[in-house]
Short mmCIF file of C-alpha atoms in Angstrom, two decimals:
data_model
loop_
_atom_site.label_atom_id
_atom_site.label_comp_id
_atom_site.label_asym_id
_atom_site.label_seq_id
_atom_site.Cartn_x
_atom_site.Cartn_y
_atom_site.Cartn_z
CA MET A 1 -10.39 20.15 -21.26
CA THR A 2 -9.45 17.40 -18.77
CA ARG A 3 -6.30 18.33 -16.88
CA ILE A 4 -4.06 15.49 -15.72
CA GLY A 5 -1.33 15.49 -13.10
CA LEU A 6 1.36 12.82 -13.52
CA ILE A 7 3.15 11.54 -10.43
CA GLY A 8 6.36 9.89 -11.61
CA ALA A 9 8.65 11.38 -14.24
CA GLY A 10 10.40 8.18 -15.26
CA PHE A 11 10.42 5.90 -18.29
CA PHE A 12 6.75 4.93 -18.24
CA GLY A 13 5.64 8.39 -17.22
CA ALA A 14 6.93 9.49 -20.62
CA VAL A 15 4.82 6.80 -22.31
CA HIS A 16 1.75 8.26 -20.60
CA ALA A 17 2.71 11.80 -21.55
CA ARG A 18 3.06 10.86 -25.21
CA ALA A 19 -0.37 9.21 -25.15
CA LEU A 20 -2.05 12.20 -23.50
CA ALA A 21 -0.56 14.52 -26.12
CA ARG A 22 -2.53 12.60 -28.77
CA ILE A 23 -5.92 12.92 -27.04
CA PRO A 24 -8.07 15.94 -27.95
CA GLY A 25 -9.41 17.49 -24.77
CA ALA A 26 -6.67 16.09 -22.51
CA GLU A 27 -3.86 18.20 -21.10
CA LEU A 28 -0.85 17.32 -18.98
CA ALA A 29 -1.21 20.05 -16.35
CA ALA A 30 1.42 19.03 -13.82
CA VAL A 31 4.15 16.50 -13.08
CA SER A 32 5.97 15.58 -9.89
CA SER A 33 9.08 13.61 -9.04
CA GLY A 34 11.10 12.98 -5.91
CA GLU A 35 13.90 14.78 -7.75
CA PHE A 36 12.71 18.24 -8.76
CA GLU A 37 15.21 18.51 -11.61
CA SER A 38 13.68 15.38 -13.15
CA ALA A 39 10.21 16.90 -12.88
CA ARG A 40 11.38 20.18 -14.36
CA ALA A 41 13.10 18.46 -17.30
CA PHE A 42 10.01 16.32 -17.88
CA ALA A 43 7.73 19.38 -17.82
CA ALA A 44 10.01 21.17 -20.25
CA GLN A 45 9.64 18.27 -22.68
CA PHE A 46 5.98 17.36 -22.25
CA GLY A 47 4.35 20.42 -20.66
CA GLY A 48 2.70 21.16 -17.33
CA ARG A 49 3.88 22.61 -14.04
CA ALA A 50 6.73 20.84 -12.23
CA HIS A 51 6.39 19.87 -8.57
CA ALA A 52 9.04 18.41 -6.28
CA ASP A 53 6.53 16.40 -4.24
CA TRP A 54 3.37 14.46 -5.06
CA ARG A 55 1.52 16.16 -2.20
CA ALA A 56 2.14 19.52 -3.85
CA LEU A 57 0.72 18.13 -7.08
CA LEU A 58 -2.45 17.04 -5.26
CA ASP A 59 -2.74 20.60 -3.91
CA ASP A 60 -2.52 22.00 -7.45
CA PRO A 61 -6.03 23.26 -8.34
CA ALA A 62 -5.33 22.72 -12.04
CA VAL A 63 -5.25 18.92 -11.60
CA GLU A 64 -8.50 16.99 -12.07
CA VAL A 65 -7.16 13.50 -12.81
CA VAL A 66 -4.08 11.92 -11.28
CA ALA A 67 -1.88 9.33 -13.00
CA ILE A 68 0.54 7.41 -10.78
CA ALA A 69 3.67 5.81 -12.26
CA THR A 70 5.93 5.52 -9.21
CA PRO A 71 7.78 2.66 -7.48
CA HIS A 72 5.30 -0.03 -6.46
CA ALA A 73 5.63 0.47 -2.71
CA LEU A 74 4.37 4.06 -3.06
CA HIS A 75 1.23 3.22 -5.05
CA ALA A 76 -1.24 2.72 -2.20
CA ASP A 77 -0.40 5.79 -0.12
CA ILE A 78 -0.42 8.14 -3.11
CA ALA A 79 -3.58 6.70 -4.65
CA ILE A 80 -5.49 6.80 -1.36
CA ALA A 81 -4.47 10.43 -0.84
CA ALA A 82 -5.51 11.30 -4.41
CA LEU A 83 -8.92 9.66 -3.97
CA GLU A 84 -9.40 11.44 -0.65
CA ALA A 85 -8.58 14.70 -2.46
CA GLY A 86 -11.49 14.03 -4.81
CA ARG A 87 -9.43 13.14 -7.89
CA HIS A 88 -9.99 10.42 -10.45
CA VAL A 89 -6.97 8.08 -10.36
CA PHE A 90 -5.19 6.10 -13.05
CA LEU A 91 -2.81 3.80 -11.17
CA GLU A 92 -0.12 1.84 -12.97
CA LYS A 93 0.15 -1.89 -12.29
CA PRO A 94 0.67 -3.53 -9.90
CA MET A 95 -2.14 -2.05 -7.84
CA ALA A 96 0.14 -2.06 -4.79
CA ALA A 97 3.12 -3.94 -3.39
CA THR A 98 1.11 -6.14 -1.00
CA PRO A 99 -2.42 -7.55 -0.73
CA GLU A 100 -2.92 -5.56 2.48
CA GLN A 101 -2.16 -2.31 0.65
CA CYS A 102 -4.51 -3.36 -2.15
CA ARG A 103 -7.35 -3.97 0.29
CA ALA A 104 -6.84 -0.55 1.93
CA LEU A 105 -6.88 1.10 -1.50
CA GLU A 106 -9.94 -0.86 -2.59
CA ALA A 107 -11.78 0.34 0.54
CA ALA A 108 -10.76 3.93 -0.17
CA ALA A 109 -12.00 3.65 -3.76
CA ALA A 110 -15.36 2.26 -2.61
CA GLY A 111 -16.03 5.43 -0.62
CA ALA A 112 -14.56 7.93 -3.07
CA THR A 113 -16.26 10.25 -5.55
CA GLY A 114 -13.46 9.71 -8.09
CA LEU A 115 -12.89 6.61 -10.20
CA LEU A 116 -9.90 4.30 -9.76
CA MET A 117 -8.54 2.40 -12.76
CA ILE A 118 -5.62 -0.03 -12.58
CA GLY A 119 -3.24 0.20 -15.53
CA HIS A 120 -3.09 -3.40 -16.77
CA VAL A 121 -2.10 -2.34 -20.25
CA MET A 122 -2.19 -5.85 -21.76
CA HIS A 123 -5.99 -5.56 -22.00
CA PHE A 124 -5.49 -2.86 -24.63
CA PHE A 125 -2.85 -4.52 -26.82
CA ARG A 126 -4.24 -5.33 -30.26
CA PRO A 127 -3.36 -9.08 -30.13
CA ILE A 128 -4.96 -9.52 -26.69
CA MET A 129 -8.05 -7.62 -27.78
CA ALA A 130 -8.32 -9.83 -30.89
CA ALA A 131 -7.98 -12.98 -28.77
CA CYS A 132 -10.63 -11.67 -26.37
CA GLU A 133 -13.02 -11.13 -29.29
CA ILE A 134 -12.46 -14.71 -30.49
CA VAL A 135 -13.17 -16.12 -27.03
CA ALA A 136 -16.25 -13.92 -26.62
CA SER A 137 -17.63 -15.03 -30.00
CA GLY A 138 -17.99 -18.60 -28.72
CA GLU A 139 -16.54 -19.94 -31.98
CA LEU A 140 -14.04 -22.16 -30.16
CA GLY A 141 -16.05 -22.79 -27.04
CA ARG A 142 -14.77 -22.01 -23.58
CA PRO A 143 -11.03 -21.89 -22.76
CA VAL A 144 -10.20 -25.05 -20.79
CA LEU A 145 -6.55 -24.37 -20.03
CA GLY A 146 -3.89 -21.90 -20.99
CA ARG A 147 -0.25 -21.01 -20.70
CA SER A 148 1.48 -17.66 -20.85
CA ALA A 149 5.13 -16.62 -20.82
CA LEU A 150 7.30 -13.52 -20.68
CA ILE A 151 11.03 -14.23 -20.96
CA LYS A 152 13.07 -11.05 -21.32
CA LEU A 153 16.13 -9.06 -20.27
CA TRP A 154 15.79 -8.10 -16.62
CA MET A 155 18.51 -5.46 -16.25
CA GLU A 156 17.07 -2.98 -18.74
CA SER A 157 18.20 0.65 -18.76
CA ASN A 158 15.20 1.74 -16.69
CA ARG A 159 15.85 -0.76 -13.89
CA ARG A 160 16.30 0.91 -10.46
CA PRO A 161 17.51 -0.35 -7.04
CA TRP A 162 13.94 -0.69 -5.74
CA HIS A 163 13.20 -3.23 -8.49
CA LEU A 164 15.68 -5.62 -6.87
CA SER A 165 14.09 -5.87 -3.41
CA PRO A 166 10.89 -7.68 -2.40
CA GLU A 167 10.36 -5.17 0.41
CA SER A 168 9.86 -2.38 -2.14
CA GLY A 169 7.60 -4.44 -4.41
CA GLY A 170 10.35 -5.43 -6.81
CA GLY A 171 11.14 -8.62 -8.67
CA MET A 172 10.59 -9.89 -12.19
CA LEU A 173 7.19 -11.39 -11.40
CA MET A 174 5.71 -8.23 -9.88
CA THR A 175 7.34 -5.92 -12.42
CA ALA A 176 7.16 -7.69 -15.79
CA GLY A 177 5.95 -11.27 -15.40
CA ILE A 178 2.72 -9.78 -14.07
CA HIS A 179 1.84 -9.04 -17.71
CA ALA A 180 1.97 -12.74 -18.62
CA LEU A 181 -0.15 -13.58 -15.58
CA ASP A 182 -2.66 -10.82 -16.23
CA GLN A 183 -3.27 -11.67 -19.87
CA LEU A 184 -3.92 -15.32 -19.06
CA VAL A 185 -6.29 -14.60 -16.15
CA TRP A 186 -8.10 -11.97 -18.24
CA LEU A 187 -8.66 -14.26 -21.22
CA MET A 188 -9.60 -17.28 -19.10
CA GLU A 189 -12.32 -15.12 -17.51
CA GLY A 190 -12.25 -16.72 -14.09
CA ARG A 191 -10.94 -16.39 -10.56
CA VAL A 192 -7.76 -18.22 -9.55
CA ALA A 193 -8.38 -20.28 -6.41
CA SER A 194 -4.86 -21.58 -5.69
CA VAL A 195 -1.27 -21.46 -6.93
CA THR A 196 1.67 -23.83 -7.00
CA ALA A 197 4.93 -22.12 -7.89
CA LEU A 198 8.70 -22.44 -8.19
CA ALA A 199 10.52 -19.12 -7.96
CA GLY A 200 14.08 -18.02 -7.43
CA THR A 201 16.90 -15.65 -8.24
CA LEU A 202 18.88 -17.58 -10.81
CA PHE A 203 20.64 -15.00 -12.96
CA HIS A 204 21.34 -11.95 -10.79
CA GLU A 205 22.65 -10.85 -7.40
CA GLN A 206 19.47 -9.45 -5.84
CA ALA A 207 16.98 -10.29 -3.10
CA ALA A 208 13.89 -10.33 -5.34
CA ASP A 209 12.99 -13.07 -7.82
CA ASP A 210 14.12 -13.03 -11.43
CA SER A 211 12.55 -16.38 -12.42
CA ALA A 212 9.28 -18.16 -11.66
CA PHE A 213 6.96 -20.85 -12.94
CA LEU A 214 3.35 -20.70 -11.73
CA GLY A 215 0.67 -23.35 -11.87
CA LEU A 216 -2.81 -21.86 -11.54
CA ARG A 217 -5.92 -23.71 -10.42
CA PHE A 218 -9.06 -21.74 -11.25
CA ALA A 219 -12.08 -21.87 -8.96
CA ASP A 220 -14.04 -23.88 -11.53
CA GLY A 221 -11.28 -26.48 -11.95
CA ARG A 222 -9.63 -25.18 -15.12
CA ILE A 223 -5.84 -24.82 -15.06
CA GLY A 224 -3.15 -22.46 -16.30
CA GLN A 225 0.61 -22.05 -16.40
CA VAL A 226 2.73 -18.88 -16.34
CA ALA A 227 6.47 -18.42 -16.92
CA SER A 228 8.16 -15.22 -15.72
CA ILE A 229 11.90 -15.18 -16.48
CA GLY A 230 14.28 -12.24 -16.46
CA TYR A 231 17.47 -13.48 -18.10
CA ARG A 232 20.94 -11.96 -18.10
CA ASP A 233 21.29 -12.29 -21.87
CA GLY A 234 19.06 -13.69 -24.59
CA ALA A 235 16.16 -12.58 -26.76
CA VAL A 236 12.57 -11.83 -25.85
CA THR A 237 9.99 -14.60 -25.83
CA ASN A 238 6.37 -13.74 -25.25
CA GLY A 239 3.39 -15.88 -26.00
CA LEU A 240 0.07 -17.17 -24.85
CA GLU A 241 -1.96 -20.21 -25.86
CA LEU A 242 -5.54 -20.95 -24.90
CA VAL A 243 -6.73 -24.50 -25.47
CA CYS A 244 -10.47 -24.19 -25.89
CA GLU A 245 -13.21 -26.77 -26.29
CA ARG A 246 -13.10 -26.59 -30.09
CA GLY A 247 -9.73 -25.15 -31.00
CA VAL A 248 -6.61 -23.28 -29.90
CA VAL A 249 -5.85 -19.56 -29.79
CA ALA A 250 -2.16 -18.61 -30.02
CA VAL A 251 -1.12 -15.02 -29.25
CA ASP A 252 2.23 -13.44 -30.07
CA LEU A 253 2.60 -9.75 -29.24
CA ASP A 254 5.15 -9.40 -32.03
CA SER A 255 3.11 -10.97 -34.82
CA GLY A 256 -0.55 -11.28 -33.83
CA VAL A 257 -3.06 -14.06 -33.31
CA ARG A 258 -3.55 -17.47 -34.92
CA VAL A 259 -6.39 -19.94 -34.50
CA GLY A 260 -5.80 -23.67 -34.77
CA GLN A 261 -8.58 -26.05 -35.82
CA GLY A 262 -8.57 -29.33 -37.70
CA GLY A 263 -4.77 -29.49 -37.66
CA VAL A 264 -4.45 -26.15 -39.50
CA TRP A 265 -3.39 -22.71 -38.28
CA ARG A 266 -4.95 -19.56 -39.71
CA ALA A 267 -3.73 -16.03 -39.03
CA ILE A 268 -6.26 -13.47 -37.81
CA ALA A 269 -6.13 -10.35 -39.96
CA GLY A 270 -5.66 -7.06 -38.13
CA SER A 271 -4.50 -8.70 -34.90
CA TRP A 272 -1.17 -6.85 -34.73
CA GLU A 273 -0.02 -3.25 -35.11
CA GLU A 274 3.15 -1.20 -35.10
CA ASN A 275 4.08 0.64 -31.88
CA GLY A 276 1.92 -1.72 -29.85
CA MET A 277 2.72 -0.24 -26.43
CA ASP A 278 2.05 3.37 -27.42
CA GLU A 279 -1.22 2.43 -29.09
CA ALA A 280 -2.31 0.33 -26.11
CA VAL A 281 -1.64 3.14 -23.63
CA LEU A 282 -3.57 5.54 -25.88
CA ARG A 283 -6.57 3.18 -25.88
CA GLU A 284 -6.20 2.75 -22.12
CA TRP A 285 -6.43 6.50 -21.53
CA ASN A 286 -9.34 6.91 -23.93
CA ALA A 287 -11.20 4.18 -22.04
CA PHE A 288 -10.52 5.79 -18.66
CA LEU A 289 -11.42 9.31 -19.75
CA GLY A 290 -14.54 7.90 -21.42
CA ALA A 291 -15.60 6.24 -18.17
CA ILE A 292 -15.11 9.55 -16.34
CA ALA A 293 -17.12 11.51 -18.92
CA GLN A 294 -19.95 8.97 -19.05
CA GLY A 295 -20.01 8.03 -15.37
CA THR A 296 -19.54 4.34 -16.12
CA GLU A 297 -17.37 1.64 -14.56
CA VAL A 298 -13.69 1.59 -15.49
CA PRO A 299 -12.50 -1.31 -17.69
CA VAL A 300 -10.02 -2.55 -15.05
CA GLY A 301 -11.15 -1.94 -11.49
CA PRO A 302 -9.57 -2.38 -8.06
CA ALA A 303 -11.06 -5.82 -7.36
CA TYR A 304 -9.31 -7.23 -10.42
CA GLY A 305 -6.07 -5.42 -9.64
CA ARG A 306 -6.06 -6.83 -6.10
CA HIS A 307 -6.71 -10.35 -7.39
CA ILE A 308 -3.58 -10.24 -9.56
CA VAL A 309 -1.44 -9.10 -6.61
CA GLU A 310 -3.01 -11.80 -4.39
CA ILE A 311 -2.00 -14.43 -6.98
CA ILE A 312 1.60 -13.19 -7.08
CA HIS A 313 1.95 -13.20 -3.31
CA ALA A 314 0.42 -16.67 -3.11
CA ALA A 315 2.92 -17.82 -5.76
CA LEU A 316 5.94 -16.48 -3.88
CA ARG A 317 4.65 -18.04 -0.67
CA SER A 318 4.05 -21.33 -2.48
CA SER A 319 7.64 -21.40 -3.66
CA ALA A 320 8.99 -20.62 -0.19
CA GLU A 321 6.78 -23.19 1.57
CA ARG A 322 6.83 -25.78 -1.23
CA GLN A 323 3.07 -26.30 -1.22
CA GLU A 324 -0.08 -25.20 -3.01
CA ILE A 325 -1.42 -21.93 -1.59
CA ALA A 326 -5.01 -20.70 -1.68
CA VAL A 327 -5.59 -17.25 -3.18
CA ALA A 328 -7.60 -14.90 -0.98
CA VAL A 329 -11.06 -14.06 -2.26
#
């Protein structure tokens, strides 16, 4: 039995708890929250021992693996402490609030006995996995350019004050638009060398961004475009298109994948499923626990997680300075 301690008893912590309950051999052993009553209510619903502080959870001898689903600005300190305590760590995206925090965490992971996996859940959504298989098959040749968008309600019920401030790692791009960025970078299979971006706060009274357009220049010269928009009212738009050497791949998280060739679209069977988020998080945990059991590399490591945060910070700087910004290696 692998015993997991969950730091963060909020909305997405519950998603993790539901996934763990479906995995034979996994047990939610403990949960912590800055508000003890929240931790106690969470433990009553999902199981485990409640702690009022994440440090107490790390001191709990029952915990072997730590999952972190806290505000972004807390990610690095908690994850570094967990690695230093000898735990395996599943860290929700973004890896940290700043590139500097990411680099410190990456260094800690390099010297740790435990594994560190970054929770970029898009890699485990059925449509993204199907698109990845198509690209890997070589049927359409290499992706030459791509575009990705997430346009959604920003002020959802789980939004908190820290989401609204750049100092605490908030903003639409870091919180939700990061998914659109991640899925494009993942499927293009390349490093982004520089970013040109326009970002702003167009719909809400807050310090952090709620809207951004990013132009990505990959190190090998290919290009990409990302839209991250948190509207006040509307309806969700998500989508990704890869224009490859011999065809186009179109991904819709709500309907699946289509391939365009010769002026005709064809739907890819089995490229969509009900309850996509719950199923993706389940696959994510199975992959992480499998890597622990087998002693192999995690599917999404710290170097990749840092690269995504570096791109976001370069984008926000590009918008502020009105120029193309290089992305740190």
